[in-house]
Coordinates of C-alpha atoms and ligand atoms in Angstrom, one line a residue:
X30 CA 217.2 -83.0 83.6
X31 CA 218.9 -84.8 80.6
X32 CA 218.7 -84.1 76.9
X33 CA 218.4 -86.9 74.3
X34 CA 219.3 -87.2 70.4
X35 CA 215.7 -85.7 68.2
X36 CA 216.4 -87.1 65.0
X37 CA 212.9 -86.2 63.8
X38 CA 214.0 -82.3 64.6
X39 CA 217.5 -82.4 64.6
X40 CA 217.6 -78.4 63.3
X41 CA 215.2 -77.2 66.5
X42 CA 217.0 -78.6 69.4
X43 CA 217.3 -81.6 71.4
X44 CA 214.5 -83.4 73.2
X45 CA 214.4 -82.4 77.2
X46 CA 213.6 -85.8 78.7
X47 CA 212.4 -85.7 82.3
X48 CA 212.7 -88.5 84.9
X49 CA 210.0 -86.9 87.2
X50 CA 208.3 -84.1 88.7
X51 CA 209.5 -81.1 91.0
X52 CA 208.6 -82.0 93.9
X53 CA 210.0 -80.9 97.5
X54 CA 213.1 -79.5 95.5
X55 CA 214.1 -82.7 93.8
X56 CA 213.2 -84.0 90.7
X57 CA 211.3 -87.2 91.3
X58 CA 212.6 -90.8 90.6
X59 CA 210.5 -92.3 87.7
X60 CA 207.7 -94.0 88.7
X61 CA 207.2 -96.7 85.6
X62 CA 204.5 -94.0 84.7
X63 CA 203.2 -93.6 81.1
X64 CA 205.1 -90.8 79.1
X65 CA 203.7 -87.9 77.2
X66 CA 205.9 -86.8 74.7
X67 CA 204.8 -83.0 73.6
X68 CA 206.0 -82.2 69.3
X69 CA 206.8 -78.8 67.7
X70 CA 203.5 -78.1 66.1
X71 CA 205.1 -76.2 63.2
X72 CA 207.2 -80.0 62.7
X73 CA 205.3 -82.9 64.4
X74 CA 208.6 -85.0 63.5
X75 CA 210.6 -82.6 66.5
X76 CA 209.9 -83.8 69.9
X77 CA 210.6 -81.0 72.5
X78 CA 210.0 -82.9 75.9
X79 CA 209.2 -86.2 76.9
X80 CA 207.9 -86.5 80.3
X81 CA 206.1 -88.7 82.6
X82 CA 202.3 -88.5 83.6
X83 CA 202.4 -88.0 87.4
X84 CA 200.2 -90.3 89.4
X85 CA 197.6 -89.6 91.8
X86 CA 199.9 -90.6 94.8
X87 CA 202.8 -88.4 93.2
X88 CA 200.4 -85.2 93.0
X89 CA 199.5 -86.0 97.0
X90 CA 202.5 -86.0 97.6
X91 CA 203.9 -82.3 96.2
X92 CA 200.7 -81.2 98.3
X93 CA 202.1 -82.2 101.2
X94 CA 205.6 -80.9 100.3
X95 CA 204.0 -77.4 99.8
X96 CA 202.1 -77.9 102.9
X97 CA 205.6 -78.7 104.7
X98 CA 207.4 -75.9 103.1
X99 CA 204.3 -73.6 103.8
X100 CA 205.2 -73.7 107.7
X101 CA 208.2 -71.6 106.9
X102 CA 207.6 -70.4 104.1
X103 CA 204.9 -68.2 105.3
X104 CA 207.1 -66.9 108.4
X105 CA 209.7 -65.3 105.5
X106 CA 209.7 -61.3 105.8
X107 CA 207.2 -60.6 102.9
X108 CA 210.3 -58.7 101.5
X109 CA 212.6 -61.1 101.4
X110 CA 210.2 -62.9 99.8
X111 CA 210.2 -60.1 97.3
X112 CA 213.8 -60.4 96.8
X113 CA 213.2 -64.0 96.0
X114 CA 211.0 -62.8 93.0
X115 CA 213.5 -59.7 92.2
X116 CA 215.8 -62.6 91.6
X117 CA 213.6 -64.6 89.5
X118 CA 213.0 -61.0 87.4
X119 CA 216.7 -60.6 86.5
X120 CA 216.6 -64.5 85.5
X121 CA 214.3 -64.0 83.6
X122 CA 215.5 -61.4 81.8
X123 CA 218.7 -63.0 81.4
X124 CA 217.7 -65.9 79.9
X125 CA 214.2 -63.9 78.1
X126 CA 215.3 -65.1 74.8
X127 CA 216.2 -68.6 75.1
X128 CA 212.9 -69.4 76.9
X129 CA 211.0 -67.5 74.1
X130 CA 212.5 -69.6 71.6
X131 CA 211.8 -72.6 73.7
X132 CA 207.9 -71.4 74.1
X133 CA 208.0 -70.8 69.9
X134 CA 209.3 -74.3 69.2
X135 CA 206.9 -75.7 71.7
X136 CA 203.8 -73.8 71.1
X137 CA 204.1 -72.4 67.6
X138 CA 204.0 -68.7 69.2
X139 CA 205.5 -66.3 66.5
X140 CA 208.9 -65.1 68.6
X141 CA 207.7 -61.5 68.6
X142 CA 204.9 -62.8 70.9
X143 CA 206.8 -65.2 72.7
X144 CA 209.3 -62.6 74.0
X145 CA 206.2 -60.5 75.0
X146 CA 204.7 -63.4 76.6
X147 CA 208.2 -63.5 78.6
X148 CA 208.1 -59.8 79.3
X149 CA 204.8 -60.3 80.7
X150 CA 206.2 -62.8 83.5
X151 CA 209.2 -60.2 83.5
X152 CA 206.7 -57.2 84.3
X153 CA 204.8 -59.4 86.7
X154 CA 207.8 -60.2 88.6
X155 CA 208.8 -56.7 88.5
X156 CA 205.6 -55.5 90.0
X157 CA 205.7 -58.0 92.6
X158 CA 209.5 -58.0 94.0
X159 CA 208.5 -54.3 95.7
X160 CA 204.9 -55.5 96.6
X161 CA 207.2 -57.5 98.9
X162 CA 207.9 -54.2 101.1
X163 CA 204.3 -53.4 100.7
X164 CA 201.1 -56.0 100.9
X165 CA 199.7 -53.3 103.3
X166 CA 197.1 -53.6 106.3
X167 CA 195.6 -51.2 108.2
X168 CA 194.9 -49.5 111.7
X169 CA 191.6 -48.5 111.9
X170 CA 190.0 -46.7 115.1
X171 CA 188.0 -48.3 117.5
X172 CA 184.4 -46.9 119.5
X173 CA 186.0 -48.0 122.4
X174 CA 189.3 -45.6 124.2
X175 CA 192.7 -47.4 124.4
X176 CA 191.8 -49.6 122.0
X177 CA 193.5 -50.2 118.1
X178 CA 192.3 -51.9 115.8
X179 CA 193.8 -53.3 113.0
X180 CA 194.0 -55.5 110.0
X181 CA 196.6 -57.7 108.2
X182 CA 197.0 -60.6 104.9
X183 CA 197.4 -64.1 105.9
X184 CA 197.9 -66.2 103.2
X185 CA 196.1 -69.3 102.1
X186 CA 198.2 -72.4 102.5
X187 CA 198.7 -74.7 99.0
X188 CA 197.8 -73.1 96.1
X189 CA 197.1 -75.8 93.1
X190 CA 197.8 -73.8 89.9
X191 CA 196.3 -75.3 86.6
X192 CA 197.1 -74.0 83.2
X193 CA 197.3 -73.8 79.5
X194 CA 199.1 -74.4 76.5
X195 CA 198.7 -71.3 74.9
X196 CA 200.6 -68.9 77.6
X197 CA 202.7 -71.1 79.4
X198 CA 204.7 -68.3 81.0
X199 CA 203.0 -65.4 81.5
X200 CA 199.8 -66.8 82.5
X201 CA 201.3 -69.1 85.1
X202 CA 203.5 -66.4 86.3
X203 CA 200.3 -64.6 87.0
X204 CA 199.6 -67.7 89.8
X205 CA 202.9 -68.8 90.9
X206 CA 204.2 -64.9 91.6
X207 CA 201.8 -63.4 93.7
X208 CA 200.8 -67.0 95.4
X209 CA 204.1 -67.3 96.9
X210 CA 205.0 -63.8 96.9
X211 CA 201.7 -63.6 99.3
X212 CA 203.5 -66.6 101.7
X213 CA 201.6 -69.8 99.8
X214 CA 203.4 -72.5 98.4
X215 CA 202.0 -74.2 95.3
X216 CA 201.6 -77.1 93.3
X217 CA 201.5 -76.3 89.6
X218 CA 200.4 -78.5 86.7
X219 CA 200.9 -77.2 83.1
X220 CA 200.0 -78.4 80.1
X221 CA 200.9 -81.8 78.8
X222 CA 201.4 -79.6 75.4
X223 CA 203.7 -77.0 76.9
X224 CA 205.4 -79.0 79.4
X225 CA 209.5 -78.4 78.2
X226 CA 209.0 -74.6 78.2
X227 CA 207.0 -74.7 81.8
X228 CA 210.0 -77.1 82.7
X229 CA 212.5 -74.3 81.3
X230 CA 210.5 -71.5 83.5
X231 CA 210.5 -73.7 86.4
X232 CA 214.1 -74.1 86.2
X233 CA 214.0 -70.3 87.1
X234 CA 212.5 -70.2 90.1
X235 CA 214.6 -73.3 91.4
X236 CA 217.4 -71.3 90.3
X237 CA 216.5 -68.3 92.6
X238 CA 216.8 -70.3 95.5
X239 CA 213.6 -70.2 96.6
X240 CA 213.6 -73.1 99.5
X241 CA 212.4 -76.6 98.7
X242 CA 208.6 -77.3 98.5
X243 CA 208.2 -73.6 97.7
X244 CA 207.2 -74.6 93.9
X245 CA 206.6 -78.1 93.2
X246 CA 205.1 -78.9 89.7
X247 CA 203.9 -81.9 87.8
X248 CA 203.1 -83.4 84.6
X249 CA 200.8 -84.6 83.0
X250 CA 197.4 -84.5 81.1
X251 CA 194.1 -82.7 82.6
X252 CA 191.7 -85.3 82.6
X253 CA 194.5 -87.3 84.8
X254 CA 197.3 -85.2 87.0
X255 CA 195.0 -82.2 86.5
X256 CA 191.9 -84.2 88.3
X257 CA 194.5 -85.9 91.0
X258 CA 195.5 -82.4 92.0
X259 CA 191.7 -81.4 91.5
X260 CA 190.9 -84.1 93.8
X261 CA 193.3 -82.6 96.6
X262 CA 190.7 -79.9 97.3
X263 CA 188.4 -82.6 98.2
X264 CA 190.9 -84.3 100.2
X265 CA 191.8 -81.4 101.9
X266 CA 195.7 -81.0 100.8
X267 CA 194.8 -77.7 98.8
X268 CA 193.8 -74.2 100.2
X269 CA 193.4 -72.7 96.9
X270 CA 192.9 -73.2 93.2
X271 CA 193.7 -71.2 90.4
X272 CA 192.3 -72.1 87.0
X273 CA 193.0 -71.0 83.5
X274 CA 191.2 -73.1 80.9
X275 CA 188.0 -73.9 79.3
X276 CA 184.4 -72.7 80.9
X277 CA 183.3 -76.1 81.1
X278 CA 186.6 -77.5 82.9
X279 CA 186.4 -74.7 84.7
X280 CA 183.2 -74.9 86.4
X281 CA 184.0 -78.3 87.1
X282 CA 186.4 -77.2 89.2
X283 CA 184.1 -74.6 90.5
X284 CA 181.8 -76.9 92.2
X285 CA 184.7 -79.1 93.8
X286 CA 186.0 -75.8 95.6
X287 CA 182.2 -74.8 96.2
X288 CA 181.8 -77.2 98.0
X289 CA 184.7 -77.3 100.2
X290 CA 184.1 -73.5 100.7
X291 CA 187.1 -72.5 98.7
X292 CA 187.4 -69.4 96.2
X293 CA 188.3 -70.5 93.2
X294 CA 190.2 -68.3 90.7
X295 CA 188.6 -68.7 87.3
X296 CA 190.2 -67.8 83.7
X297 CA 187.6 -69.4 81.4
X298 CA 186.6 -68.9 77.6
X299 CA 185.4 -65.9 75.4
X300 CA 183.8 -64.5 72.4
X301 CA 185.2 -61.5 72.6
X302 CA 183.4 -58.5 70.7
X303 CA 185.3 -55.8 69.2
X304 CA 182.8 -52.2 67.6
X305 CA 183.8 -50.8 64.8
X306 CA 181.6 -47.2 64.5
X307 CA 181.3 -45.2 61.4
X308 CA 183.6 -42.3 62.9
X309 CA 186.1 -44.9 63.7
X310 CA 189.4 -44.6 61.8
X311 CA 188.7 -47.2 59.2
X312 CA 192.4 -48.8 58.4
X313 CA 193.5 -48.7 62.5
X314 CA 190.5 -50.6 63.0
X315 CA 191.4 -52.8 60.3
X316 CA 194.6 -53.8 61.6
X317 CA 193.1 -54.2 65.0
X318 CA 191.1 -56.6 64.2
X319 CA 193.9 -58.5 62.1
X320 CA 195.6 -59.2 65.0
X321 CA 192.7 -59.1 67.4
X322 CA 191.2 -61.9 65.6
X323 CA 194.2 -63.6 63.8
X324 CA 197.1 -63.4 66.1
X325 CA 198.5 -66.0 67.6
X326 CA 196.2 -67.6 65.5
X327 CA 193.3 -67.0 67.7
X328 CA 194.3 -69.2 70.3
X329 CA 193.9 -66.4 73.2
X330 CA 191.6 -66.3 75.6
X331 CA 191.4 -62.2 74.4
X332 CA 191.3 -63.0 70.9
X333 CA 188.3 -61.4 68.5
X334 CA 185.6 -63.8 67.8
X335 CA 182.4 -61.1 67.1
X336 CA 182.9 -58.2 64.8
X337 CA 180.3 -55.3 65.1
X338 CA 180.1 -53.0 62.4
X339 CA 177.9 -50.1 62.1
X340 CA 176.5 -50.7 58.6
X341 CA 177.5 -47.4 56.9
X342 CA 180.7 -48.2 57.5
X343 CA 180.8 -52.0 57.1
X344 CA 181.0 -53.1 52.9
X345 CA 184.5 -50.6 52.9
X346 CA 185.4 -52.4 56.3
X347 CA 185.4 -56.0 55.0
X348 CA 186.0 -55.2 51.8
X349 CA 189.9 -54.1 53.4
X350 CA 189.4 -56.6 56.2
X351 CA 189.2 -59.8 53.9
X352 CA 191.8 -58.0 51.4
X353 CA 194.1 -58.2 54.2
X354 CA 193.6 -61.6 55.9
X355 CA 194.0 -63.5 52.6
X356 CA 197.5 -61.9 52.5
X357 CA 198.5 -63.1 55.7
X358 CA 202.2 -64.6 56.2
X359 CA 201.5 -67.8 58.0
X360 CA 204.3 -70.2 58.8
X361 CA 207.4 -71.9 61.1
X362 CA 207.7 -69.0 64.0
X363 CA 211.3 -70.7 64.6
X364 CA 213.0 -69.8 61.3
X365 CA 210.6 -66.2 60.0
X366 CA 210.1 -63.6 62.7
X367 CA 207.8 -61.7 60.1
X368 CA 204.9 -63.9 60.4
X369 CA 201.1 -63.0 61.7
X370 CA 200.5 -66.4 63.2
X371 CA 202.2 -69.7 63.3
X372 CA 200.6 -73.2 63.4
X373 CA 197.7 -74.1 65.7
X374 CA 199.3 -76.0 69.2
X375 CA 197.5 -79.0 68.6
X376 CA 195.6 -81.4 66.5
X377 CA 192.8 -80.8 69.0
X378 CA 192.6 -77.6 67.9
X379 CA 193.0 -78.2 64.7
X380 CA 190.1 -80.5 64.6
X381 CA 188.0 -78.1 66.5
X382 CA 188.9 -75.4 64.2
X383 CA 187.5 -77.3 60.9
X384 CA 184.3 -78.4 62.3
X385 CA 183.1 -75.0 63.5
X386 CA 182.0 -74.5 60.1
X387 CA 179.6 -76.6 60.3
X388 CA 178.0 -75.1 63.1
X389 CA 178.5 -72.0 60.9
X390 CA 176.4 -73.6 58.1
X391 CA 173.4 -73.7 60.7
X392 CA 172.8 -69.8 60.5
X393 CA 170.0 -69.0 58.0
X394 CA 172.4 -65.2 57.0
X395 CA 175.8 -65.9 57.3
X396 CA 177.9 -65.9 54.2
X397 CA 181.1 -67.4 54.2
X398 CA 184.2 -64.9 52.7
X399 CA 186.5 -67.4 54.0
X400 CA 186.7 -70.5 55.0
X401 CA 189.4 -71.3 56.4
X402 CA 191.3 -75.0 56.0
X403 CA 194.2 -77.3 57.1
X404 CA 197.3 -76.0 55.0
X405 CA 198.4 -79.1 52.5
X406 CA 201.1 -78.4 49.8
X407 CA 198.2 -77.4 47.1
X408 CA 196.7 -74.8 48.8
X409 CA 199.1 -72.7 50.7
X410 CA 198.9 -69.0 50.5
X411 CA 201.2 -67.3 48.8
X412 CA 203.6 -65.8 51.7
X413 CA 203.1 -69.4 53.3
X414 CA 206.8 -70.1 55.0
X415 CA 206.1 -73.9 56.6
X416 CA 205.9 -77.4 56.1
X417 CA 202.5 -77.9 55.2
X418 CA 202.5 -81.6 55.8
X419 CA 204.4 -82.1 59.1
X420 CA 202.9 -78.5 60.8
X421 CA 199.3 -77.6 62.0
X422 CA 198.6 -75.3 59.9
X423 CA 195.5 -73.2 58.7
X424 CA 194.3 -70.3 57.1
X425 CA 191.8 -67.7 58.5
X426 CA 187.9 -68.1 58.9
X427 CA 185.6 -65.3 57.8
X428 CA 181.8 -65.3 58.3
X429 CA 179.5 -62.2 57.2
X430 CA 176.3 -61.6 58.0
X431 CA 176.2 -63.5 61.1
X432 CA 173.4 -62.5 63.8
X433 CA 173.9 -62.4 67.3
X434 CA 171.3 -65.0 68.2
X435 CA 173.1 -67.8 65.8
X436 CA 175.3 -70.6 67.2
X437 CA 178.3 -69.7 65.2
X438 CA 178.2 -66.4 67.5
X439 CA 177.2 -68.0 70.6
X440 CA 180.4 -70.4 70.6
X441 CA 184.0 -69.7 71.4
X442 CA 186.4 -70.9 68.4
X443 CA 190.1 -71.4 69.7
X444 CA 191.1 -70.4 65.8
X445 CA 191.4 -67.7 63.9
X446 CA 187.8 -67.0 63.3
X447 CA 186.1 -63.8 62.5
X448 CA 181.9 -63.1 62.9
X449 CA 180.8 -60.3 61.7
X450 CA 177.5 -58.6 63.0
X451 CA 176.1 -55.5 61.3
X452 CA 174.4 -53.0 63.6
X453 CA 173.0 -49.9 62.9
X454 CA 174.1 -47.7 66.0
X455 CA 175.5 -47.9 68.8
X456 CA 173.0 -49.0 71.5
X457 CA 172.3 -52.1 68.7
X458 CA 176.5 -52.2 68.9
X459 CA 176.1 -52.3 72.3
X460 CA 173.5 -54.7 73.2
X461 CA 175.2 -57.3 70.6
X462 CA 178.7 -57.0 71.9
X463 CA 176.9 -58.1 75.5
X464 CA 174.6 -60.6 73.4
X465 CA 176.7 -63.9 74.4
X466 CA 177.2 -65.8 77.8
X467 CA 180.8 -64.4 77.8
X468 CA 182.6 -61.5 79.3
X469 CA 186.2 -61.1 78.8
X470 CA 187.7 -58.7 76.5
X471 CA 185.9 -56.2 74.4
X472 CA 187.4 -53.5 72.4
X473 CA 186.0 -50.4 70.4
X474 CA 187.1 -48.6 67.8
X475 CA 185.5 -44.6 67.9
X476 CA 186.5 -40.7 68.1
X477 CA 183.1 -39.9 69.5
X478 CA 183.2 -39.3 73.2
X479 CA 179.6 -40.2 73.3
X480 CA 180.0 -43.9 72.1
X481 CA 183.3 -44.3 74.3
X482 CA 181.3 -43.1 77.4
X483 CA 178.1 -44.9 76.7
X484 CA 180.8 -48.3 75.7
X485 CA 182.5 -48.2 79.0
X486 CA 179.3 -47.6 81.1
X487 CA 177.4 -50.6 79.8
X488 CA 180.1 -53.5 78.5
X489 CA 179.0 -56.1 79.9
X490 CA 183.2 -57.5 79.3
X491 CA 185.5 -57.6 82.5
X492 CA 188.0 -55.4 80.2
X493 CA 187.7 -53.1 77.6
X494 CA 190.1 -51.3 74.9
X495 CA 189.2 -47.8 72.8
X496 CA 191.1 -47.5 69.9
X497 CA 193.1 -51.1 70.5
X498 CA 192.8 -54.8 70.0
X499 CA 190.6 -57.1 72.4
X500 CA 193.8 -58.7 73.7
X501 CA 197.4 -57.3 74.9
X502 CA 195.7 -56.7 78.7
X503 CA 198.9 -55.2 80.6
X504 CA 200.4 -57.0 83.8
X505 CA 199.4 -54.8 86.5
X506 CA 196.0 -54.3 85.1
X507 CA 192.9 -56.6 86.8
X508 CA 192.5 -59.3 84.2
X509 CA 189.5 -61.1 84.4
X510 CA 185.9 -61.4 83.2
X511 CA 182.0 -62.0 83.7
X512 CA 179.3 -64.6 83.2
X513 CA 180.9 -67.6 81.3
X514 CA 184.3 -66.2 81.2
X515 CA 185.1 -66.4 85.1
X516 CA 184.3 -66.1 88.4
X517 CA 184.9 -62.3 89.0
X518 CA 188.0 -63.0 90.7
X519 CA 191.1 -61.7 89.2
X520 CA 194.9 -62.2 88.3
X521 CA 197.5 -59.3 88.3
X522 CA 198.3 -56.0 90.2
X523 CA 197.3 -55.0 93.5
X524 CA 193.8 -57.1 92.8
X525 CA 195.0 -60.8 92.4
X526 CA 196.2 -60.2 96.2
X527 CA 193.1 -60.4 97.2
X528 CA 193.0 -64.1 95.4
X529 CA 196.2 -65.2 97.4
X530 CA 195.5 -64.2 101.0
X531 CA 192.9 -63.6 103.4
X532 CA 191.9 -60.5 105.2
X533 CA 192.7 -60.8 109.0
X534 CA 191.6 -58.7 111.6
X535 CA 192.9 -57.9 115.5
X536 CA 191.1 -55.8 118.6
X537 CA 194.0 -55.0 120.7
X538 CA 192.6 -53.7 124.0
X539 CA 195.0 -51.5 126.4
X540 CA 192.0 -50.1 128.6
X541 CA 192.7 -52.6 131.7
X542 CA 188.8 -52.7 131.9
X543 CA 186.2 -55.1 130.1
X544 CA 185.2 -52.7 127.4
X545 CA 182.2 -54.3 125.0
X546 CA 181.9 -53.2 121.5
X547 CA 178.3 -51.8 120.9
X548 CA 177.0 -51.9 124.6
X549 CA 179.7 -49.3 126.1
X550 CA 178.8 -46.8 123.3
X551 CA 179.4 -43.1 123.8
X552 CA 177.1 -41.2 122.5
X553 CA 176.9 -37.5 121.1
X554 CA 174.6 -36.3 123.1
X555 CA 174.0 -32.0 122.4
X556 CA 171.2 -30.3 122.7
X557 CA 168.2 -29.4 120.2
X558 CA 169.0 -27.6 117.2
X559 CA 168.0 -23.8 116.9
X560 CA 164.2 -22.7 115.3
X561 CA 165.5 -21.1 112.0
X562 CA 162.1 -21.0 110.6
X563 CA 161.5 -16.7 111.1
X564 CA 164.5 -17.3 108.2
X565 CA 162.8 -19.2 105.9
X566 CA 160.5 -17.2 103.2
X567 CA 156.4 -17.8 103.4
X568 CA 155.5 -19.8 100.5
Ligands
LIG605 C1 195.1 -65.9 77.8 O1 194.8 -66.0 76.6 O2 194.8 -66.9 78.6 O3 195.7 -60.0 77.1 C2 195.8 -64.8 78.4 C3 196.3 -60.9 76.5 C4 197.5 -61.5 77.1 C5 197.0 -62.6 78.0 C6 196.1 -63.6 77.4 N1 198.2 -60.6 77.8 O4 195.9 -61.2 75.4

């Protein structure tokens, strides 16, 4: 790893310029490969990391250096693989602020989230160092005398990890923890956007000592190194693939491991509802869905995108609701820790951002109480802490009005957007919240056990808060959804074990004799049951 001169961003850092990718413990030698240079999106004039774009024969090849490393890999004690990932806990925690700070300059993550997003890998590391001494079978009885039964985890082989900009820590820590905590190896690709801080969190686990091949990872784009390593299902170099992205991507990759008779894990898009009832209190459900919907300026996978309010309640609502998202403090995470969002990660999104408007336009009700637009030096807000013309910047989207059946609430925006849908109780609250094709997050906001019982029973969503945001899901929850937003596997606790390994069973026989399941049965045989009738009153 080498570090170069940023005179665009002198005041952020260096630039971290890599040769190559991880691959079998090394870092490759370059490859004349094109570079991808990824740029502070809160100063496009910084450049954070500049590395190459790894070629289809460079992502065969860390396949086959996890599948080499798998041979042994998988024959490690379980716990000493846990102490492997206790190691790469107290690394992280050691070094939890500077890779938040990297992740902020990066990303545009305000740093209050950014050391949460570390503290997420921290927790998930945490969690699995002991699974280590755990990752249970069991003995089950047999029919059959002097025989055992019993069942055990084998895991998969290579795992091929694929991920986003907009948590490029926790969420591949999610994947890369468990896969090799399970006795995988992987090959991850993170984002071309994110690729300095995955680069920093790499440098953890290599740090730990985990043995070479263990985690390989390479650059590059989606639509390139993320298809080559796509295309290793197909070639049969992956076991496994793990996927945290965009529903269509996502079901791309679906059908590839379909059809190769792979289970996929699927993290994919939402439009996440969140129910505001008239017994609700009114300002906690305010600030919930500030940050619900504006937070990391609504680039989560968990953020808000359709809020249902029951009408009695809803003018006082969004009368505080709009009051307090013009007032926002929007602006350069790096230097103002007091901010509610920072820029957008990328011009993508930026671009995506602005033209959902115009699929706002097509709904015959909606009104528009704010439309949200790129920051430029004439229209900043007032708290507005940036550069408005070298950052991403934009101010908050809020529609009114807004039926369920319109496009506008139909369609994921990765911005902060707000919908707002006006029911009238809370089976209408109900039925709209599972109106979309999604089913990620959900929240509701309610003191009537009633509506909380009736809201957990029929949420549609894979998760659920009462009284909370739509996003913040903790590590050692299941985190996952339904329909569009996944594949009903899941990441995190106990249940993402299940994505990692496989059950295996074994029939130990100590009988000395052929025994045969099913044929040698013995059976209860007794004898008829007493008459009891005499008891029983005439009718
Ligand atoms: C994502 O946006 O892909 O629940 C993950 C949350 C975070 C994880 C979001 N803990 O909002």
């Amino acid at each position: 790893m080498e570090f170069k001169d940023n005179p665009g961003g002198a005041k952020y850092g260096r630039t971290l310029v890599m040769a190559g990718h991880l691959i079998d413990g090394q870092i490759t030698s370059p490859k004349g490969a094109k570079r991808i240079k990824s740029t502070n999106p809160a100063f496009l004039d910084d450049v954070v990391g500049e590395f190459p774009e790894a070629s289809a024969a460079e992502v065969e090849d860390a396949c086959k250096a996890a599948a080499k490393a798998f041979k042994q890999w998988r024959l490690t004690p379980a716990p000493v693989r846990g102490e492997f990932i206790a190691k790469v806990g107290q690394l992280l925690r050691e070094k939890k602020e500077e890779l938040s700070r990297i992740l902020t300059r990066e990303i545009g993550k305000p740093l209050r989230e950014a050391r949460g997003e570390v503290q997420e890998a921290i927790d998930t590391a945490a969690f699995f160092q002991s699974e280590g001494r755990r990752l249970y079978g069991q003995t089950v009885p047999s029919e059959l005398r002097n025989k055992e039964l019993e069942t055990f985890r084998k895991p998969l082989g290579v795992c091929a990890l694929i991920t986003a900009s907009n948590f490029p820590v926790a969420v591949p820590s999610w994947k890369i923890i468990p896969a090799i905590l399970c006795g995988n190896t992987v090959v991850w690709k993170p984002s071309q956007d994110a690729q300095a801080v995955a680069m920093a969190f790499a440098n953890i686990f290599i740090a730990a000592g985990l043995p070479a091949g263990v985690v390989n990872v390479v650059f590059g784009r989606g639509s390139t190194s993320g298809q080559y390593l796509v295309d290793c299902i197909d070639k049969g170099l992956v076991q496994k693939v793990s996927f945290t992205g965009s529903t269509e991507i996502g079901m791309r990759i679906g059908e590839v491991a379909g059809r190769n008779l792979q289970i996929p894990s699927l993290e994919l898009g939402g439009k996440n509802p969140m129910i505001v009832m008239d017994d609700a209190d009114i300002d906690l459900a305010v600030t919930g869905a500030i940050f619900s919907g504006f937070g990391t300026g609504g680039q989560r996978c968990t953020s808000l995108g359709n809020l249902i309010l029951h009408e009695k309640i809803a003018d006082k609502f969004v009368e505080k609701f709009v009051a307090m998202a013009k007032d926002l403090k929007i602006g350069d995470p790096s230097y103002n820790e007091d901010i509610t969002y920072g820029p957008l990660i990328t011009q993508k999104f930026v671009d995506s951002y602005l033209e959902h408007h115009a699929i706002a336009a097509k709904s015959v009700t909606a009104k528009c109480l704010l439309k949200g637009e790129r920051i430029n030096k004439g229209n900043a807000p007032a708290k507005f802490c940036g550069d408005a013309e070298k950052g991403l910047y934009v101010t908050p989207t809020i529609y009114d009005h807004v039926k369920i059946g319109d496009e506008i609430a139909q369609t994921e925006v990765f911005g902060p957007t707000v919908t707002i849908i006006r029911v009238k109780d809370i089976d209408e609250a109900i039925a709209t919240a599972n109106g979309t094709k999604y089913g990620l997050s959900s929240a509701i906001y309610t003191n009537d056990p009633k509506n909380r019982h009736k809201f957990k029973r029929d949420i549609g969503a894979g998760m659920s808060s009462i009284n909370n945001t739509t996003n913040g899901a903790e590590a050692h929850l299941p985190f996952g959804g339904t329909g569009w937003s996944g594949n009903g596997t899941r990441e995190s606790g106990i249940w993402v074990i299940d994505a990692y390994t496989r059950w295996h069973c074994v029939n130990i026989d100590d009988s000395g004799g052929l025994q045969l399941a099913q044929m040698d049965v013995e059976e209860a045989k007794g004898t008829q049951a007493g008459d009891m009738s005499p008891l029983v009153p005439k009718g």
